XYZ file of C-alpha atoms in Angstrom:
576
model
C -0.813 26.814 -5.704
C -1.570 24.020 -3.269
C -4.834 23.066 -1.646
C -3.959 19.842 0.113
C -0.651 20.508 1.834
C -1.732 21.444 5.331
C -4.402 18.818 5.814
C -2.376 16.098 4.140
C 0.301 16.716 6.740
C -2.317 16.479 9.482
C -3.624 13.279 7.912
C -0.132 11.817 7.885
C 0.243 12.625 11.562
C -3.151 11.076 12.174
C -1.914 7.996 10.373
C 0.976 7.796 12.817
C -1.423 7.921 15.750
C -3.929 5.496 14.284
C -1.344 2.957 13.209
C 0.496 3.160 16.492
C 3.815 4.328 15.074
C 4.710 5.932 18.370
C 7.380 5.381 20.963
C 6.303 2.238 22.798
C 8.522 0.800 25.521
C 9.777 -2.576 24.350
C 10.200 -5.269 26.959
C 12.978 -7.782 26.858
C 10.643 -10.591 27.885
C 7.009 -10.653 28.869
C 5.362 -7.515 30.161
C 6.833 -6.539 33.520
C 3.354 -5.976 34.954
C 1.438 -8.721 36.708
C -1.979 -9.823 35.575
C -4.671 -8.711 38.000
C -7.064 -11.557 37.264
C -6.660 -15.252 36.754
C -8.369 -16.855 33.801
C -8.130 -20.178 32.035
C -5.626 -20.366 29.176
C -6.489 -22.578 26.221
C -4.309 -25.315 24.781
C -4.838 -27.398 21.664
C -6.711 -30.070 23.631
C -8.359 -28.055 26.427
C -10.873 -25.532 25.079
C -11.814 -22.499 27.157
C -15.217 -20.786 27.117
C -16.392 -17.280 28.034
C -17.336 -18.472 31.521
C -13.714 -19.474 32.120
C -12.096 -16.482 30.406
C -14.088 -13.338 29.657
C -11.916 -12.499 26.638
C -13.411 -15.475 24.823
C -16.572 -14.420 22.932
C -19.844 -15.760 24.259
C -20.897 -18.887 22.418
C -17.330 -19.858 21.507
C -14.704 -22.331 22.682
C -11.080 -21.140 22.369
C -8.086 -23.359 21.615
C -4.491 -22.547 20.595
C -2.444 -24.319 17.949
C 0.996 -24.266 16.336
C 1.929 -25.428 12.842
C 4.747 -24.866 10.322
C 4.682 -22.428 7.434
C 4.611 -23.880 3.925
C 8.007 -22.700 2.654
C 10.151 -25.397 4.248
C 11.645 -22.953 6.757
C 11.668 -23.403 10.526
C 8.969 -20.729 10.973
C 6.286 -21.822 13.417
C 2.865 -20.168 13.173
C 0.380 -19.663 15.988
C -3.389 -19.725 15.642
C -6.202 -18.856 18.009
C -9.229 -20.951 17.091
C -12.767 -20.103 18.141
C -15.300 -22.864 17.524
C -19.006 -22.799 18.264
C -19.386 -23.821 21.902
C -20.830 -27.293 22.194
C -19.683 -28.439 18.746
C -19.757 -32.220 18.989
C -16.987 -34.555 17.915
C -17.424 -35.331 14.243
C -19.409 -32.157 13.519
C -17.882 -29.783 11.022
C -18.222 -26.075 10.258
C -16.766 -23.760 7.597
C -13.978 -21.410 8.631
C -13.553 -17.646 8.562
C -9.783 -17.039 8.589
C -7.841 -13.857 9.201
C -4.053 -13.683 9.146
C -1.673 -10.861 9.935
C 0.049 -8.707 12.506
C -2.760 -7.550 14.792
C -3.749 -10.657 16.782
C -1.202 -10.575 19.624
C -2.715 -11.363 23.013
C -1.430 -8.182 24.658
C -2.887 -5.876 21.983
C -3.114 -5.047 18.302
C -0.515 -2.272 18.087
C 0.440 -1.491 21.672
C -0.014 -3.071 25.080
C -3.729 -2.656 25.769
C -3.352 -3.492 29.470
C -5.559 -6.579 29.437
C -5.908 -8.097 32.918
C -5.109 -11.550 31.512
C -4.418 -13.326 28.248
C -6.990 -14.347 25.672
C -7.756 -14.230 21.967
C -7.798 -10.927 20.093
C -11.095 -9.085 19.803
C -10.064 -7.389 16.547
C -13.073 -8.812 14.758
C -15.509 -8.932 17.621
C -17.760 -6.787 15.448
C -17.860 -9.570 12.831
C -18.584 -12.184 15.496
C -21.564 -10.187 16.738
C -22.571 -8.732 13.379
C -23.223 -12.008 11.570
C -23.859 -14.016 14.757
C -20.846 -16.055 13.714
C -20.966 -19.043 16.043
C -24.722 -19.540 16.120
C -24.605 -19.224 12.327
C -22.274 -22.208 12.292
C -18.794 -20.865 11.549
C -15.358 -21.161 13.134
C -13.051 -18.143 13.438
C -9.307 -18.727 13.037
C -6.832 -15.910 13.791
C -3.292 -16.613 12.604
C -0.205 -14.603 13.528
C 1.944 -14.375 10.413
C 5.707 -14.613 10.892
C 7.233 -12.108 13.276
C 4.040 -11.348 15.189
C 2.237 -12.619 18.282
C 2.969 -16.269 18.983
C 4.711 -16.970 15.669
C 8.430 -17.071 14.981
C 10.377 -15.752 11.997
C 11.231 -12.352 10.544
C 8.540 -9.938 9.385
C 7.989 -10.279 5.635
C 5.041 -7.981 4.880
C 3.296 -9.409 1.806
C 6.533 -11.060 0.692
C 7.218 -14.699 -0.190
C 7.492 -15.640 3.491
C 4.155 -14.176 4.474
C 2.588 -15.592 1.323
C 3.797 -19.015 2.483
C 2.229 -18.342 5.887
C -1.138 -17.539 4.295
C -0.959 -20.693 2.197
C -0.188 -22.761 5.291
C -3.007 -21.128 7.270
C -5.585 -21.851 4.560
C -4.509 -25.485 4.265
C -4.338 -25.961 8.033
C -7.811 -24.490 8.585
C -9.268 -26.642 5.811
C -7.657 -29.857 7.070
C -8.870 -29.818 10.687
C -11.319 -32.487 11.826
C -13.899 -29.844 12.762
C -13.623 -28.058 9.394
C -15.789 -28.703 6.345
C -12.754 -27.797 4.254
C -14.328 -24.521 3.081
C -12.426 -21.392 4.110
C -13.273 -17.714 3.734
C -10.887 -14.871 4.567
C -11.821 -11.594 6.275
C -9.823 -8.487 7.053
C -9.277 -4.768 6.917
C -6.026 -2.995 6.032
C -3.145 -5.412 6.870
C -5.333 -8.494 7.077
C -7.164 -7.349 3.942
C -3.776 -7.528 2.205
C -3.376 -11.138 3.324
C -6.847 -11.777 1.938
C -5.697 -10.550 -1.473
C -2.654 -12.788 -1.094
C -4.961 -15.700 -0.362
C -6.870 -15.058 -3.574
C -3.644 -14.902 -5.566
C -2.494 -18.272 -4.220
C -5.347 -20.059 -6.026
C -5.981 -22.692 -3.339
C -9.098 -24.802 -3.743
C -10.028 -24.579 -0.056
C -10.381 -20.785 -0.201
C -13.956 -20.076 -1.278
C -14.369 -16.327 -0.631
C -12.389 -13.232 0.431
C -13.645 -10.027 2.084
C -10.932 -7.337 1.933
C -11.686 -3.880 3.354
C -9.351 -0.992 2.448
C -6.349 -3.095 1.338
C -3.067 -2.166 -0.311
C -3.099 -3.489 -3.868
C 0.641 -3.167 -4.587
C 3.090 -2.818 -1.708
C 5.416 -0.479 -3.601
C 2.595 2.094 -3.755
C 2.564 2.130 0.030
C 6.214 3.195 0.219
C 6.868 5.233 -2.929
C 4.998 6.966 -5.729
C 6.824 6.346 -8.990
C 10.146 6.741 -7.206
C 9.182 9.508 -4.761
C 9.418 8.376 -1.104
C 6.252 8.586 0.999
C 5.940 9.228 4.700
C 4.411 5.773 4.977
C 7.815 4.358 4.060
C 9.015 5.648 7.411
C 5.859 5.027 9.418
C 5.031 1.493 8.290
C 8.333 -0.283 9.105
C 8.496 1.468 12.474
C 4.933 0.438 13.272
C 5.419 -3.208 12.357
C 8.729 -3.412 14.212
C 6.946 -2.070 17.286
C 4.182 -4.671 16.962
C 6.717 -7.467 16.497
C 8.405 -6.514 19.785
C 5.258 -6.162 21.862
C 5.639 -7.842 25.247
C 3.079 -10.575 25.729
C 1.291 -11.411 28.955
C 2.707 -13.229 31.988
C -0.021 -15.871 31.910
C 0.460 -16.734 28.227
C 1.664 -20.283 27.707
C 5.421 -20.808 27.615
C 5.575 -21.679 23.914
C 3.659 -18.546 22.963
C 5.926 -16.334 25.060
C 9.089 -17.932 23.691
C 7.934 -17.504 20.084
C 6.943 -13.887 20.709
C 10.528 -13.093 21.758
C 12.037 -14.246 18.456
C 13.340 -10.755 17.667
C 15.440 -10.695 20.845
C 17.778 -13.307 19.396
C 17.302 -12.236 15.768
C 17.854 -8.456 15.667
C 18.512 -8.727 11.949
C 14.755 -9.130 11.465
C 13.936 -5.568 12.461
C 16.886 -4.152 10.552
C 15.863 -5.948 7.373
C 12.259 -4.804 7.700
C 13.488 -1.215 7.830
C 16.205 -1.302 5.178
C 14.285 -3.327 2.584
C 11.694 -0.591 2.278
C 14.467 1.787 1.188
C 14.751 -0.088 -2.111
C 13.701 2.512 -4.685
C 13.429 0.450 -7.877
C 9.976 -1.140 -8.343
C 11.498 -3.553 -10.855
C 13.551 -5.400 -8.222
C 12.479 -8.862 -7.137
C 11.697 -7.461 -3.677
C 8.894 -5.261 -4.998
C 7.852 -7.529 -7.852
C 7.140 -10.279 -5.313
C 4.837 -7.836 -3.514
C 2.953 -6.548 -6.552
C -0.354 -8.134 -5.638
C -2.190 -6.529 -8.559
C 0.109 -8.196 -11.063
C -0.062 -11.545 -9.288
C -3.877 -11.464 -9.315
C -3.795 -12.399 -13.020
C -6.001 -15.420 -13.612
C -7.202 -15.669 -9.998
C -10.873 -16.413 -9.464
C -11.761 -16.569 -5.755
C -15.057 -14.702 -5.151
C -13.969 -11.304 -3.865
C -15.769 -8.605 -1.847
C -13.787 -5.384 -1.407
C -14.199 -1.885 -0.024
C -12.148 1.128 -1.094
C -12.297 4.740 -0.038
C -11.480 7.002 -2.957
C -10.470 9.744 -0.522
C -8.304 7.431 1.623
C -5.291 8.973 3.349
C -3.908 5.590 4.424
C -4.416 2.735 1.932
C -4.966 4.799 -1.186
C -6.869 3.745 -4.334
C -3.775 2.828 -6.341
C -3.394 -0.327 -8.484
C -6.949 -1.290 -7.527
C -8.110 -0.999 -11.135
C -5.293 -3.323 -12.252
C -6.038 -5.891 -9.537
C -9.732 -6.073 -10.405
C -8.957 -6.266 -14.118
C -6.583 -9.188 -13.535
C -8.974 -11.024 -11.222
C -11.305 -13.272 -13.216
C -13.718 -14.439 -10.517
C -16.862 -12.949 -9.002
C -16.373 -9.397 -7.741
C -18.442 -7.464 -5.236
C -17.755 -4.230 -3.435
C -18.658 -1.014 -1.656
C -16.725 1.943 -3.058
C -17.002 5.607 -2.154
C -15.609 8.863 -0.737
C -14.572 7.712 2.728
C -11.321 7.237 4.595
C -9.828 4.228 6.400
C -12.984 2.702 7.898
C -14.903 -0.572 8.028
C -18.266 -1.122 6.408
C -19.985 -1.200 9.801
C -18.120 1.693 11.493
C -20.347 4.348 13.045
C -19.893 7.908 14.271
C -20.677 8.943 17.829
C -24.202 9.946 16.752
C -24.825 6.447 15.392
C -24.612 7.362 11.715
C -22.609 5.035 9.484
C -19.252 6.358 8.317
C -19.619 4.860 4.850
C -23.294 5.709 4.871
C -24.822 2.360 3.869
C -26.755 0.005 6.139
C -26.513 -3.763 6.078
C -22.791 -4.510 5.950
C -23.023 -7.692 7.967
C -26.263 -8.807 6.304
C -24.522 -8.637 2.954
C -21.253 -10.183 4.147
C -23.093 -12.980 5.933
C -25.018 -13.797 2.771
C -21.784 -13.697 0.748
C -20.114 -16.241 3.030
C -23.228 -18.426 3.271
C -23.393 -18.608 -0.515
C -19.771 -19.522 -1.106
C -18.906 -21.536 2.001
C -22.250 -23.282 2.580
C -23.960 -23.201 -0.801
C -26.942 -21.213 0.532
C -28.533 -19.009 -2.120
C -29.016 -15.367 -1.023
C -32.576 -14.286 -0.352
C -31.773 -10.644 -1.137
C -30.668 -9.450 -4.565
C -27.684 -7.278 -3.625
C -25.936 -5.219 -6.313
C -22.505 -6.498 -7.292
C -21.076 -3.051 -6.568
C -22.668 -0.336 -4.423
C -20.856 2.903 -5.248
C -21.110 6.387 -3.783
C -19.713 9.187 -5.912
C -18.625 12.692 -4.929
C -22.227 13.947 -4.824
C -22.986 11.549 -1.967
C -25.426 9.523 -4.093
C -25.261 5.718 -4.200
C -25.771 3.659 -7.346
C -25.693 -0.021 -8.253
C -23.277 -1.354 -10.853
C -22.540 -4.826 -12.187
C -18.816 -4.091 -12.225
C -16.300 -1.314 -11.603
C -14.962 0.747 -13.210
C -17.757 1.486 -15.651
C -16.749 3.986 -18.329
C -18.772 4.882 -21.391
C -15.602 6.120 -23.044
C -11.971 6.972 -22.377
C -11.294 10.502 -23.526
C -7.782 11.498 -24.569
C -7.214 15.222 -24.210
C -4.168 17.283 -25.138
C -2.935 19.590 -22.382
C -0.067 21.230 -24.222
C 2.879 22.289 -22.102
C 4.239 24.627 -19.482
C 7.033 24.872 -16.944
C 7.613 24.991 -13.202
C 10.437 25.211 -10.719
C 10.845 22.096 -8.582
C 11.273 24.117 -5.391
C 8.897 22.290 -3.045
C 6.535 25.261 -3.045
C 6.994 28.955 -2.460
C 8.927 30.200 0.511
C 8.089 33.455 2.247
C 7.622 36.398 -0.140
C 8.056 34.141 -3.199
C 5.616 33.950 -6.079
C 3.833 30.604 -5.825
C 2.970 30.599 -9.518
C 6.470 29.421 -10.428
C 6.026 26.162 -8.468
C 3.238 24.807 -10.679
C 0.997 25.686 -13.578
C -2.650 24.997 -14.401
C -4.288 23.875 -17.631
C -8.030 24.505 -17.896
C -10.950 22.837 -19.592
C -14.010 24.592 -20.911
C -17.095 24.250 -18.673
C -18.693 20.825 -19.044
C -22.090 21.001 -20.715
C -23.717 18.260 -18.610
C -22.836 16.246 -15.530
C -19.962 13.888 -16.281
C -18.251 11.417 -13.992
C -14.565 10.505 -13.946
C -14.842 6.808 -13.021
C -11.701 4.739 -12.949
C -8.017 5.547 -13.186
C -6.924 8.674 -15.075
C -3.527 8.497 -16.734
C -1.154 11.270 -17.749
C 1.813 11.281 -20.086
C 4.213 14.125 -20.825
C 7.626 14.939 -22.210
C 9.927 16.659 -19.750
C 13.161 18.540 -19.970
C 14.837 18.869 -16.598
C 15.183 16.618 -13.574
C 13.255 16.682 -10.315
C 9.849 15.724 -8.996
C 6.385 16.270 -10.353
C 2.956 16.332 -8.736
C -0.159 16.073 -10.919
C -3.525 17.084 -9.477
C -7.034 17.218 -10.902
C -9.297 20.007 -9.593
C -13.078 20.268 -9.856
C -13.725 24.012 -10.257
C -17.173 25.598 -9.878
C -18.201 28.683 -11.904
C -17.411 30.929 -8.911
C -13.822 29.614 -8.726
C -14.403 27.292 -5.764
C -12.097 24.345 -6.383
C -11.558 20.894 -4.895
C -8.540 18.709 -5.615
C -9.853 15.148 -6.008
C -6.995 13.168 -7.557
C -3.223 13.444 -7.198
C -0.084 11.506 -7.998
C 3.653 12.148 -7.707
C 6.652 10.902 -9.664
C 10.349 11.406 -10.216
C 10.760 13.195 -13.535
C 13.784 13.100 -15.830
C 14.516 14.181 -19.373
C 12.201 12.255 -21.670
C 8.719 10.752 -21.660
C 6.856 10.061 -18.400
C 3.562 8.153 -18.209
C 1.876 7.398 -14.873
C -1.475 6.308 -13.490
C -3.150 8.730 -11.106
C -5.275 7.571 -8.171
C -8.529 5.801 -8.994
C -11.612 7.913 -8.457
C -15.367 8.172 -8.877
C -15.945 11.923 -9.065
C -18.753 13.803 -10.805
C -18.150 17.169 -12.453
C -21.427 19.092 -12.377
C -22.664 20.925 -15.465
C -20.893 24.269 -15.726
C -17.866 23.104 -13.738
C -14.372 22.998 -15.196
C -11.516 20.548 -14.840
C -8.159 22.087 -13.983
C -4.990 20.011 -14.313
C -2.147 21.198 -12.096
C 1.426 20.106 -12.865
C 4.264 21.198 -10.649
C 6.559 20.666 -7.706
C 5.471 18.509 -4.766
C 4.136 20.825 -2.086
C 2.408 18.371 0.252
C 3.404 16.609 3.450
C 2.480 13.129 2.266
C 5.754 12.718 0.361
C 9.334 12.965 1.583
C 10.811 14.436 -1.569
C 13.982 16.400 -2.204
C 13.295 19.294 -4.602
C 15.908 19.604 -7.341
C 15.610 23.391 -7.525
C 15.619 23.120 -11.308
C 13.185 24.353 -13.892
C 11.246 21.517 -15.501
C 9.797 22.221 -18.941
C 6.790 20.146 -19.946
C 5.452 19.641 -23.448
C 2.985 17.334 -25.197
C 1.144 16.525 -21.966
C -1.837 14.249 -22.509
C -4.536 13.114 -20.108
C -6.651 9.974 -20.405
C -9.991 10.274 -18.615
C -12.379 7.335 -18.108
C -15.817 8.993 -18.354
C -19.264 7.809 -17.300
C -22.698 9.385 -17.791
C -24.494 9.808 -14.427
C -27.822 10.055 -16.253
C -27.837 6.269 -16.550
C -27.360 5.589 -12.812
C -29.437 2.938 -11.040
C -29.871 4.322 -7.490
C -29.414 2.082 -4.466
C -29.796 2.624 -0.731
C -27.307 4.686 1.223
C -26.583 8.019 2.856
C -23.705 10.430 2.407
C -20.336 9.296 3.812
C -19.360 11.548 6.698
C -15.747 11.866 5.507
C -16.903 13.456 2.249
C -17.945 16.690 3.962
C -14.807 16.673 6.101
C -12.738 16.347 2.959
C -14.597 19.082 1.092
C -14.202 21.463 4.019
C -10.478 20.757 4.232
C -9.551 20.730 0.557
C -11.681 23.504 -0.942
C -9.802 26.542 -2.243
C -10.337 29.455 -4.618
C -8.884 29.443 -8.117
C -9.068 32.086 -10.792
C -10.232 30.293 -13.941
C -7.905 30.568 -16.897
C -8.338 30.356 -20.637
C -9.718 26.946 -21.665
C -7.222 24.737 -23.485
C -9.225 21.509 -23.778
C -12.746 20.138 -23.593
C -13.981 17.284 -21.441
C -16.164 15.482 -23.956
C -19.588 14.082 -23.224
C -19.262 10.446 -22.106
C -21.581 9.238 -24.855
C -20.379 11.615 -27.536
């Protein structure tokens, strides 16, 4: 039985569209179109304002700069710098830095048909939201290697890109107009570089805001050995971005750097083939295990994570936060790949909580300027599966970790039933007794089992109401072989209402989010055990916020009917 297959496939296709992994014509030089308007183009010494180029934010002065990476290579990095307009010689401001793939002048992912060149507006919402320049900050946008006006081969989250982030932090801190205090900001790709910045442990970096990051790059490509669709989509997307034609009125150095791939075709080939490496223990993936490398880091960190994400999923997040020893803040909840300030067409907030930029502005002011906040914000504002928000001092918060025995069963690794086949052979369900009171699964469940037979396995947790209405809220896949398997599932914050039951499904992968090859063999499972981090909702401290809009979309898509079976285990009370 599968509840998530159809919509997961749709979500994967949506991911293709939203990440731009589509056929984009690649130019061999600059774009073959002509710019329809003339506008001033900044250099390092000649700043350009909004009046001279309407792509420059109001209140800012734009300059462009080039500097080497920090790894001793010949990689040259490009930065667009936006300073408060009218900043006098000798005056200094702290810096908000973002580094990554999306700051090319012609567009983030595809050619956006700008009439002339200018700095990226990727974080125009931040500029307006915290009144960045009037508040007294600079904004620095750095193209990491392979993108925009920088040279070098793409090295997503690898040693090369880590060296780029280190160089960008040092460069931003060392400028004459900089106070030497740097904060990083980003979402998705440039949230990853923010996590990298934290891991580098550089004194100049005072704070990181990372929305919907990837915590371990291997998780993006494979799940415990099982290939994911993202392993196909992501390299294609980044290769497309790296080859984007830039604009005819860009300066000559920028254009020349942007064409690096034309004379280095090995860059794109390596970006594609490296992601085919299956073993997470190789140096390639170990270098990109950001959760592991967070050990001992202490940069103040503000994160967001959607527990129902279809793009950057909540995997290895728990490990990263456990390894990070500095201040931690965050908004966590049942949303998808959105920013804290994103709104729906009707004006409602997608995450459901007001005040994103108020809180972020105060966070930066505290750590980059030493200004004490005037509002007592909770360290973590968390929305669970009921749509209710609560305040926590940390996350995850579990009153206990329950270890429950699931017994055994068997399934055929057939990828799901074909026409006229009995679907019950593709997976089996193990049922709990109804829970006596509301109980929350808060953190990262873990399952272990002994298997006989080779193939793939998918583990899902279902929240089942008394009438049999069921929602799958956690899943994880793995390659299974003879012997013991132990894996972390996705992190979650899901409340089982009194009278509901937990159903654990173990079986073949029947969803479109993995690119697996069914073995066709019967896999026998015994001694399966589930670890559940449990929290008592009765002790919640409510905080402001409305229901995330994605939660209802998810429930509508992933609700199915199950026939409850004989209970095998009990979900204990969190304070039992």
